[in-house]
Amino acid sequence: MIFDNDKGFFGASKSVRSPRPPYVFLRVGEVVMERKGHMIGVVVSWDAELRAPPEWINRMHSNSE
């Protein structure tokens, strides 16, 4: 992973997240495709709310595109 960490970013938390809340609509193991870049990936984990480093959030949610 790009951001291997001990802060629980990107679904890396060690706490059990079960059952999956209804608003988390993707399941672990599902194959997904990004709309803009057409990149394909697999869901390996999830968080109930965004947990990522501030610099990653700023890059992903910038208005420069």
Coordinates of C-alpha atoms in Angstrom, one line a residue:
M1 CA 0.0 0.0 0.0
I2 CA 1.1 3.5 -0.6
F3 CA 0.4 4.6 2.9
D4 CA 1.2 1.6 5.1
N5 CA 0.7 3.0 8.6
D6 CA -0.1 2.4 12.3
K7 CA -2.8 5.2 12.5
G8 CA -5.6 3.2 10.9
F9 CA -5.6 5.1 7.6
F10 CA -7.3 3.5 4.5
G11 CA -9.1 0.8 6.4
A12 CA -6.0 -0.4 8.2
S13 CA -7.6 -0.1 11.7
K14 CA -7.2 -3.2 13.8
S15 CA -10.6 -2.8 15.4
V16 CA -13.4 -5.1 14.2
R17 CA -16.0 -3.3 12.0
S18 CA -18.9 -5.7 12.0
P19 CA -21.7 -5.7 11.0
R20 CA -21.2 -3.4 8.0
P21 CA -23.4 -0.3 8.3
P22 CA -26.0 0.1 5.6
Y23 CA -24.3 3.3 4.3
V24 CA -21.1 1.4 3.5
F25 CA -22.4 0.0 0.2
L26 CA -19.3 -1.9 -1.0
R27 CA -18.2 -5.2 0.4
V28 CA -14.7 -6.5 0.9
G29 CA -13.8 -8.5 -2.2
E30 CA -15.8 -6.5 -4.6
V31 CA -14.1 -5.4 -7.9
V32 CA -14.5 -1.7 -8.6
M33 CA -13.7 0.6 -11.5
E34 CA -12.9 4.3 -11.2
R35 CA -15.1 6.5 -13.4
K36 CA -12.5 9.0 -14.6
G37 CA -9.2 7.0 -14.9
H38 CA -10.8 3.6 -15.6
M39 CA -8.5 2.0 -13.0
I40 CA -9.7 -1.3 -11.6
G41 CA -9.3 -2.3 -8.0
V42 CA -10.6 -4.6 -5.3
V43 CA -12.1 -3.5 -2.0
V44 CA -9.8 -4.8 0.8
S45 CA -11.2 -2.9 3.7
W46 CA -13.5 -0.1 4.7
D47 CA -14.0 2.7 7.3
A48 CA -17.2 4.2 8.5
E49 CA -15.7 7.7 7.8
L50 CA -12.7 9.0 5.9
R51 CA -9.4 8.2 7.6
A52 CA -6.4 9.4 5.5
P53 CA -3.4 11.7 5.8
P54 CA -4.3 15.4 5.2
E55 CA -1.9 15.6 2.2
W56 CA -3.7 12.6 0.5
I57 CA -7.2 14.2 1.2
N58 CA -6.0 17.5 -0.3
R59 CA -4.6 15.8 -3.4
M60 CA -7.7 13.7 -4.0
H61 CA -10.2 16.5 -3.3
S62 CA -8.4 19.4 -5.0
N63 CA -10.2 21.7 -7.4
S64 CA -7.4 21.7 -9.9
E65 CA -9.0 19.2 -12.2

